[in-house]
CSV table of C-alpha atoms in Angstrom, one decimal:
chain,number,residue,atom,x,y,z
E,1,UNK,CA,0.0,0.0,0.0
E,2,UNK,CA,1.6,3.1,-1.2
E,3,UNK,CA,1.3,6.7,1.5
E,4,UNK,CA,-1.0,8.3,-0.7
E,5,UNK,CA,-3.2,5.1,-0.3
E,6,UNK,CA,-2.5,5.3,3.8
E,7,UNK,CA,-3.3,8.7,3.5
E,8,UNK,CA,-6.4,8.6,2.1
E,9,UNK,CA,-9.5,11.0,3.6
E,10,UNK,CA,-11.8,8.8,5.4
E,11,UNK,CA,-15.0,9.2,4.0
E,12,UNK,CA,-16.9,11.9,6.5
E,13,UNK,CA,-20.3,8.9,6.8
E,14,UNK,CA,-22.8,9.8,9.2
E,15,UNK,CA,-21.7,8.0,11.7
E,16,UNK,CA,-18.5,9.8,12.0
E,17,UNK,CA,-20.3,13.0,11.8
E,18,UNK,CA,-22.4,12.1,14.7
E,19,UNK,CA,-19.5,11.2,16.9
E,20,UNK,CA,-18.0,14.5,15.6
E,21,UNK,CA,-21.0,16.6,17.0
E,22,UNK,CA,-21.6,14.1,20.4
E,23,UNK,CA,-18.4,15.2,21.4
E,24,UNK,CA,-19.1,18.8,20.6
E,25,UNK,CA,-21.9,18.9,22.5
E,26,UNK,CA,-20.0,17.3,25.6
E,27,UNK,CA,-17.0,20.1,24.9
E,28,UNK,CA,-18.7,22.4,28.2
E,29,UNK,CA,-18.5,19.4,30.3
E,30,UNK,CA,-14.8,18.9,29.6
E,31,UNK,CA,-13.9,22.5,29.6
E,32,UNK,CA,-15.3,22.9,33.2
E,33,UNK,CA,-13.7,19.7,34.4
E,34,UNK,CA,-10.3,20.0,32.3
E,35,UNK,CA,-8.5,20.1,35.7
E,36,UNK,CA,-10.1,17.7,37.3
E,37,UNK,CA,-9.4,15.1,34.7
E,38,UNK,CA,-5.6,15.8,34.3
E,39,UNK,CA,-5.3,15.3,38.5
E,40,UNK,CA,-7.1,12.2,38.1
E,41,UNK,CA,-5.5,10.6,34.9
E,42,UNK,CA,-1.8,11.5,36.2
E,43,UNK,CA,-0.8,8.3,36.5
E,44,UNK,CA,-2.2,7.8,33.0
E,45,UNK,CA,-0.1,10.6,31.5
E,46,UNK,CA,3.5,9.9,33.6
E,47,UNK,CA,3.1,6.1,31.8
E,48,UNK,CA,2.4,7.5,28.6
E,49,UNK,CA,5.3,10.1,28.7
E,50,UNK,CA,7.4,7.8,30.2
E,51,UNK,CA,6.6,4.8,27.1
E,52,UNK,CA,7.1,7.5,25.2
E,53,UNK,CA,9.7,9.7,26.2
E,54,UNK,CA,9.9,12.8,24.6
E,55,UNK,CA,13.3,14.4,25.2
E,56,UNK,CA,14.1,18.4,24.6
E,57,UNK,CA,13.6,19.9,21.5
E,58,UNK,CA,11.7,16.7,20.4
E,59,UNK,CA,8.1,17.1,18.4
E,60,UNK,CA,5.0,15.7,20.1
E,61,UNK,CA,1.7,15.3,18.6
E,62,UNK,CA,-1.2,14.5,21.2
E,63,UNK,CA,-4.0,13.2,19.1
E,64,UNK,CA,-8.3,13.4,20.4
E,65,UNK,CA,-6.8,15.4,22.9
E,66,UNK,CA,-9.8,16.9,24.5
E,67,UNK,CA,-8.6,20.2,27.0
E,68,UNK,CA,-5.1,18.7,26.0
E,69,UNK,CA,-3.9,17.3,29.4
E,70,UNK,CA,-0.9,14.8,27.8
E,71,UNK,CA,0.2,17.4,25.2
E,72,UNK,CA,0.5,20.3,27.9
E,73,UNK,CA,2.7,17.9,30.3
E,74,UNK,CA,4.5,17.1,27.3
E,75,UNK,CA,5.6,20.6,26.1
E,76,UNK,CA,7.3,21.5,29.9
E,77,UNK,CA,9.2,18.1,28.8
E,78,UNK,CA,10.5,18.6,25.6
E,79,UNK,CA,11.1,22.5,26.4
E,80,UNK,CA,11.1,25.7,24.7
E,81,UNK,CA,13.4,24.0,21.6
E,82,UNK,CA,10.7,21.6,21.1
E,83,UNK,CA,7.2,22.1,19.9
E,84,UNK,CA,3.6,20.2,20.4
E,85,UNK,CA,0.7,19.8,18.6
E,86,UNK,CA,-2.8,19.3,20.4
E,87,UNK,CA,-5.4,18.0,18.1
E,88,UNK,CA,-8.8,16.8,17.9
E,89,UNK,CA,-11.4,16.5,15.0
E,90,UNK,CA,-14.0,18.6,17.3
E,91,UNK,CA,-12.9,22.5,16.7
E,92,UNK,CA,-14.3,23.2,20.2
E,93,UNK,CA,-12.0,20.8,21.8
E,94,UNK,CA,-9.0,22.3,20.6
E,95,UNK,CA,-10.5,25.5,21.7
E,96,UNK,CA,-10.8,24.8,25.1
E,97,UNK,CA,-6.6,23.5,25.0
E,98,UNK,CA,-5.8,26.1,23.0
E,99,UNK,CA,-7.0,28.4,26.1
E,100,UNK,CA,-5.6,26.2,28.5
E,101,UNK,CA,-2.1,26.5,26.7
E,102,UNK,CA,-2.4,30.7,26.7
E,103,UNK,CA,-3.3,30.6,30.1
E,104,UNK,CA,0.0,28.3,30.9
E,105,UNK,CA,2.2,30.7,29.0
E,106,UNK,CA,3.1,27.7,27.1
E,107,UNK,CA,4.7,29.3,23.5
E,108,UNK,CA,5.5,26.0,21.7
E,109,UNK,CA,2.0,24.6,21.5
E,110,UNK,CA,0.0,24.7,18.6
E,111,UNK,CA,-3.4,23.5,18.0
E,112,UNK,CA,-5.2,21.5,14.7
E,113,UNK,CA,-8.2,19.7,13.8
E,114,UNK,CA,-7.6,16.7,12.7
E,115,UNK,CA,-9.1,12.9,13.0
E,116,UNK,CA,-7.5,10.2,14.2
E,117,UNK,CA,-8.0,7.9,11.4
E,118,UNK,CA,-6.9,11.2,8.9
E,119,UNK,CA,-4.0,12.2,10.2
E,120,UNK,CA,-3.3,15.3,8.1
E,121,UNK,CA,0.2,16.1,9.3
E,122,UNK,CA,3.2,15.5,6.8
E,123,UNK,CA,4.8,11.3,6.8
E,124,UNK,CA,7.9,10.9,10.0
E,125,UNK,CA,6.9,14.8,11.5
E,126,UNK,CA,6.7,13.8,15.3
E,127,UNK,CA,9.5,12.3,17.6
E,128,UNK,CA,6.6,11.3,19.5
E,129,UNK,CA,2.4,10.6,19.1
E,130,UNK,CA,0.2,10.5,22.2
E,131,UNK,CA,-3.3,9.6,22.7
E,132,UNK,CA,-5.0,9.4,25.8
E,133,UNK,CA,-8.6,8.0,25.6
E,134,UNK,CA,-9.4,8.4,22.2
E,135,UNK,CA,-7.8,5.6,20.1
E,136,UNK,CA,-11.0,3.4,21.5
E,137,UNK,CA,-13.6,5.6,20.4
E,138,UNK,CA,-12.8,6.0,16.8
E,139,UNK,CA,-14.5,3.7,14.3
E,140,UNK,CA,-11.2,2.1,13.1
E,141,UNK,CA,-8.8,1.9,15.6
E,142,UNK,CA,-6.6,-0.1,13.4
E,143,UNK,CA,-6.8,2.4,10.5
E,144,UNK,CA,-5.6,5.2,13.2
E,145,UNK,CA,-2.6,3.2,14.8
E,146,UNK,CA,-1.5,3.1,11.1
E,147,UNK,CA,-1.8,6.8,10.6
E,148,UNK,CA,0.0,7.2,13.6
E,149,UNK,CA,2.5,5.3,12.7
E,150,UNK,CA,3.3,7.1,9.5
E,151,UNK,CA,3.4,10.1,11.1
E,152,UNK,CA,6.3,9.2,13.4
E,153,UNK,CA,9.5,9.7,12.7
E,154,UNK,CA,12.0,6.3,12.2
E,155,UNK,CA,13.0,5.7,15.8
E,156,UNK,CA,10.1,7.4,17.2
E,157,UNK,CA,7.9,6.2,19.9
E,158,UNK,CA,3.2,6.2,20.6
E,159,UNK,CA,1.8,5.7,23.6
E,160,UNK,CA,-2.0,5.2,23.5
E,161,UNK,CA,-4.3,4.6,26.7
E,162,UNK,CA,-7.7,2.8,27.1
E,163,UNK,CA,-10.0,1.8,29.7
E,164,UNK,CA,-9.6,-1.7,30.4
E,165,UNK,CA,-12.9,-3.3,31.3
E,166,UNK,CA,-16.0,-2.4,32.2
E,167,UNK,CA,-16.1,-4.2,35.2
E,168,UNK,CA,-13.0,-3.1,36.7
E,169,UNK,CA,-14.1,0.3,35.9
E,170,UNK,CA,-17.6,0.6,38.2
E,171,UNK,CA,-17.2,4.3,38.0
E,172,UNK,CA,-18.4,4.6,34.6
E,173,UNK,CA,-20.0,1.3,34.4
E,174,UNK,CA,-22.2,1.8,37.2
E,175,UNK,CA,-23.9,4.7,35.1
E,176,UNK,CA,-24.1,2.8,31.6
E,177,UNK,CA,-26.2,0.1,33.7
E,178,UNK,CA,-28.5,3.2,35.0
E,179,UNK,CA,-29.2,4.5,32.0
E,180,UNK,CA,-30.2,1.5,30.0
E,181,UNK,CA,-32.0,-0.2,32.9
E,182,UNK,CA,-34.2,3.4,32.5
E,183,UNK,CA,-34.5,3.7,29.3
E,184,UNK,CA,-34.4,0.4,27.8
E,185,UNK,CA,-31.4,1.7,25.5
E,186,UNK,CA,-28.0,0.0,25.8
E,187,UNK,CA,-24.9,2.2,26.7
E,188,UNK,CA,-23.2,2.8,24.5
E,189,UNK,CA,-25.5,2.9,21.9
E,190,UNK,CA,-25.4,0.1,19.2
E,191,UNK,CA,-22.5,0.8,16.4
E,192,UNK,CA,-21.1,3.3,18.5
E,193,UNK,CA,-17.4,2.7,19.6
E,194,UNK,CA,-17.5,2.4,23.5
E,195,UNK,CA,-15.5,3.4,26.0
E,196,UNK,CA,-14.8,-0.3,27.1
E,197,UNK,CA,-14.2,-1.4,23.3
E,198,UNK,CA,-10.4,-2.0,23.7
E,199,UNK,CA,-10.3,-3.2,27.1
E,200,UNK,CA,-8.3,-6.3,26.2
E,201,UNK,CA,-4.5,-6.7,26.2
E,202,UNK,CA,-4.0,-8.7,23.9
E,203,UNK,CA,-6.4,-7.3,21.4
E,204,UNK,CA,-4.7,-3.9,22.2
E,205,UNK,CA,-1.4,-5.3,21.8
E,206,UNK,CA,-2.3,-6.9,18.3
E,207,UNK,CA,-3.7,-3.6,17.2
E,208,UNK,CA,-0.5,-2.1,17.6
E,209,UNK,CA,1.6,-4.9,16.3
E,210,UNK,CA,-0.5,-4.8,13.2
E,211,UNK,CA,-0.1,-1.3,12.3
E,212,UNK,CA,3.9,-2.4,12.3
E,213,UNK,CA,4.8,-0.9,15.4
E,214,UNK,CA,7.8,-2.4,17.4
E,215,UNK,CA,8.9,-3.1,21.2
E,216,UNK,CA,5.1,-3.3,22.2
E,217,UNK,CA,4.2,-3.3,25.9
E,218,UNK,CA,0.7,-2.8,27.2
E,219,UNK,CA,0.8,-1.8,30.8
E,220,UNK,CA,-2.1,-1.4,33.6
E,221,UNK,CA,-2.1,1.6,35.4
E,222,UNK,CA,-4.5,2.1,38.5
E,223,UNK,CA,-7.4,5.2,37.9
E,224,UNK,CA,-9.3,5.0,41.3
E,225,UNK,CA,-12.0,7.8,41.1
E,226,UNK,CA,-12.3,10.0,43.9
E,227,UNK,CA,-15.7,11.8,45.1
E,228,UNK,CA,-16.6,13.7,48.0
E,229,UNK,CA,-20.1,12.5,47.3
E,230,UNK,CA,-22.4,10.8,45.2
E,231,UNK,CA,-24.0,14.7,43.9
E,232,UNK,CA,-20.0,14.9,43.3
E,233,UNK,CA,-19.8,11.5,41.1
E,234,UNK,CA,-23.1,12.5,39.2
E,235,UNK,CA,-22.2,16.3,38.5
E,236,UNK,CA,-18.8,15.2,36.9
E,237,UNK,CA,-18.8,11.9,35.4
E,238,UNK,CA,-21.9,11.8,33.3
E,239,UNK,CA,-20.6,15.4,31.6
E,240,UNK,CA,-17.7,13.7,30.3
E,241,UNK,CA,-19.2,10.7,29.4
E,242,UNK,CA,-20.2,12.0,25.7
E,243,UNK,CA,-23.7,9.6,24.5
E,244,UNK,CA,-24.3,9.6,28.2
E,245,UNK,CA,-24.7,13.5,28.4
E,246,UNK,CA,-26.4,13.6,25.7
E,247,UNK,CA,-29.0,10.9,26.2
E,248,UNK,CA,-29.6,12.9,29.9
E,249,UNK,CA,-30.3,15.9,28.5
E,250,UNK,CA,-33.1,14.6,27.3
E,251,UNK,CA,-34.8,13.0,30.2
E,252,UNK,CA,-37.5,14.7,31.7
E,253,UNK,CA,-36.7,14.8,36.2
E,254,UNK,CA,-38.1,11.5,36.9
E,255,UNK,CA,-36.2,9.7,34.9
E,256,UNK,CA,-32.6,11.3,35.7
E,257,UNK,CA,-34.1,10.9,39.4
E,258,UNK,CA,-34.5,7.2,39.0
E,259,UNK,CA,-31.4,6.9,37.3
E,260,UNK,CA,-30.1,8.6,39.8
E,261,UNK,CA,-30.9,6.3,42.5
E,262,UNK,CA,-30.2,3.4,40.8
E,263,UNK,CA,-26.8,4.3,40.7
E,264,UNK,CA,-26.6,5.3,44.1
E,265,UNK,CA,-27.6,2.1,45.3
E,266,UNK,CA,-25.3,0.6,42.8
E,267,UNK,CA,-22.2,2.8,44.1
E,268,UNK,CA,-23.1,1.8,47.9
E,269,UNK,CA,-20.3,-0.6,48.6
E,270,UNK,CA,-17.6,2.3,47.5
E,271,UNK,CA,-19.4,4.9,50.0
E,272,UNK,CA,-17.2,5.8,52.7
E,273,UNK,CA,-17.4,8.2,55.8
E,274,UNK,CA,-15.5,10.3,53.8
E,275,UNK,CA,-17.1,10.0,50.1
E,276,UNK,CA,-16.4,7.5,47.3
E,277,UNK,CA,-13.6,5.5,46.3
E,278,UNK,CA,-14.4,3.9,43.0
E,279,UNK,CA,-12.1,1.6,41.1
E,280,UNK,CA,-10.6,2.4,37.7
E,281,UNK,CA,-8.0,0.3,35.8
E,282,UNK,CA,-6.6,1.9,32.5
E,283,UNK,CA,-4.0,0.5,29.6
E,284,UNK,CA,-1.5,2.2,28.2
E,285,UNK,CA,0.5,0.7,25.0
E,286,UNK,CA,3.4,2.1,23.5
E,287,UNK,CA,5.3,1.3,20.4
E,288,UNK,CA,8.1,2.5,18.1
E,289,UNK,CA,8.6,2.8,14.7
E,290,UNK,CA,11.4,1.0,13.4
């Protein structure tokens, strides 16, 4: 297959085009919780930087990156000689890291739209890709790993995280099972790519090694959830949680009330004197291009 072929625009289908404006719609939600999720995902991001490792005056590329928490980490590491690129195929996305990067002071960041499985960056441009969350909620994972590939530089390194499964992840799973029990409507929704799709290592692993990466080791890394209460929980997890949002939004107050309390009773055994401690387990993969 020749790089013209790789390269080729993925057709924009109506499915893509819906994930496009589900993730839009979520963008408030992150914006207003940006900090939250880079205190909570740190362990995410030090595994992916280290897999990765971005050295000064290297070039980073952080792909679906949301407010940007793995790209703005990155740029204090690979220092004012070095440059990073946050992107994400929602403009309002980049928006909100774009802002987060001015208010950092950080001048080598850039932002760009682009989609994961179009990767419309030059062939070997980056020292290093990054993707936190993202790679499992595109149609064609395996399409994207290859992009990524041919965007890295010979030598250079990706490091991608997932959620691993649903039920080591009661945090989010808890409110999938609330919402479908409610309304009779799985979560995620049928031929949408879930949050849970790429929970297995050895599936994740293949991925990777199929796109012609080298040296590839998946890792678990611990992503306990922390909330004062449950009003805490609900307030912040269903606005990042994209079809979930928007599926809410449309409830009338009975409904989100017995949702509500279904998960309440679900979340029970994490309830402490103190709040919630939920569990979360995440995977993080990282390769090299040879």
């Amino acid at each position: 297959m020749t790089g013209e072929q790789v390269h080729e625009r993925v057709a924009d289908d109506p499915l893509r085009a819906a994930l496009r404006g589900m993730w839009a719609t979520a963008a408030p939600g992150w914006s207003e919780h940006a900090a939250y999720v880079d205190a909570r995902a740190a362990g995410i991001t030090r595994a992916m930087l280290e897999g990765a490792a971005p050295e000064r005056g290297d070039r980073v590329l952080e792909l679906a990156c949301g407010p940007g928490g793995v790209g703005l980490a990155a740029a204090a590491q690979v220092g004012p000689g070095g440059s990073v690129v946050l992107s994400d195929a929602v403009a309002a996305m980049t928006a909100i890291a774009a802002e987060r990067a001015a208010g950092l002071g950080l001048t080598n960041v850039t932002t760009v739209e682009v989609d994961l499985e179009h990767i419309d960056q030059p062939d070997a441009s980056y020292d290093a890709v990054l993707c936190r969350d993202g790679l499992m909620l595109t149609p064609d994972p395996g399409r994207a790993l290859r992009e990524i590939r041919r965007v890295l530089l010979p030598g250079g390194r990706a490091a991608v995280a997932v959620w691993g499964q649903r039920a080591r992840n009661p945090w989010l799973g808890v409110l999938f099972d609330a919402v479908t029990a409610h309304t009779g409507a799985p979560m995620p929704p049928p031929g949408i790519p879930g949050p849970f799709s790429l929970d297995d290592v050895g599936t994740l692993a293949g991925l990777l090694t199929a796109a012609e990466l080298t040296d590839v080791v998946v890792s678990e890394v611990s992503v306990p959830l922390r909330a004062d209460s449950f009003d805490d929980w609900f307030t912040t997890v269903p606005a990042l949680a994209g079809p979930i949002a928007t599926v809410l939004a449309s409830l009338p107050d009975d409904a989100i009330a017995a949702i509500r309390a279904h998960a309440e009773r679900a979340l029970a055994t994490y309830a402490g004197r103190d709040g919630y401690d939920i569990p979360g387990v995440s995977l993080v993969a990282t390769g090299r291009r040879g």
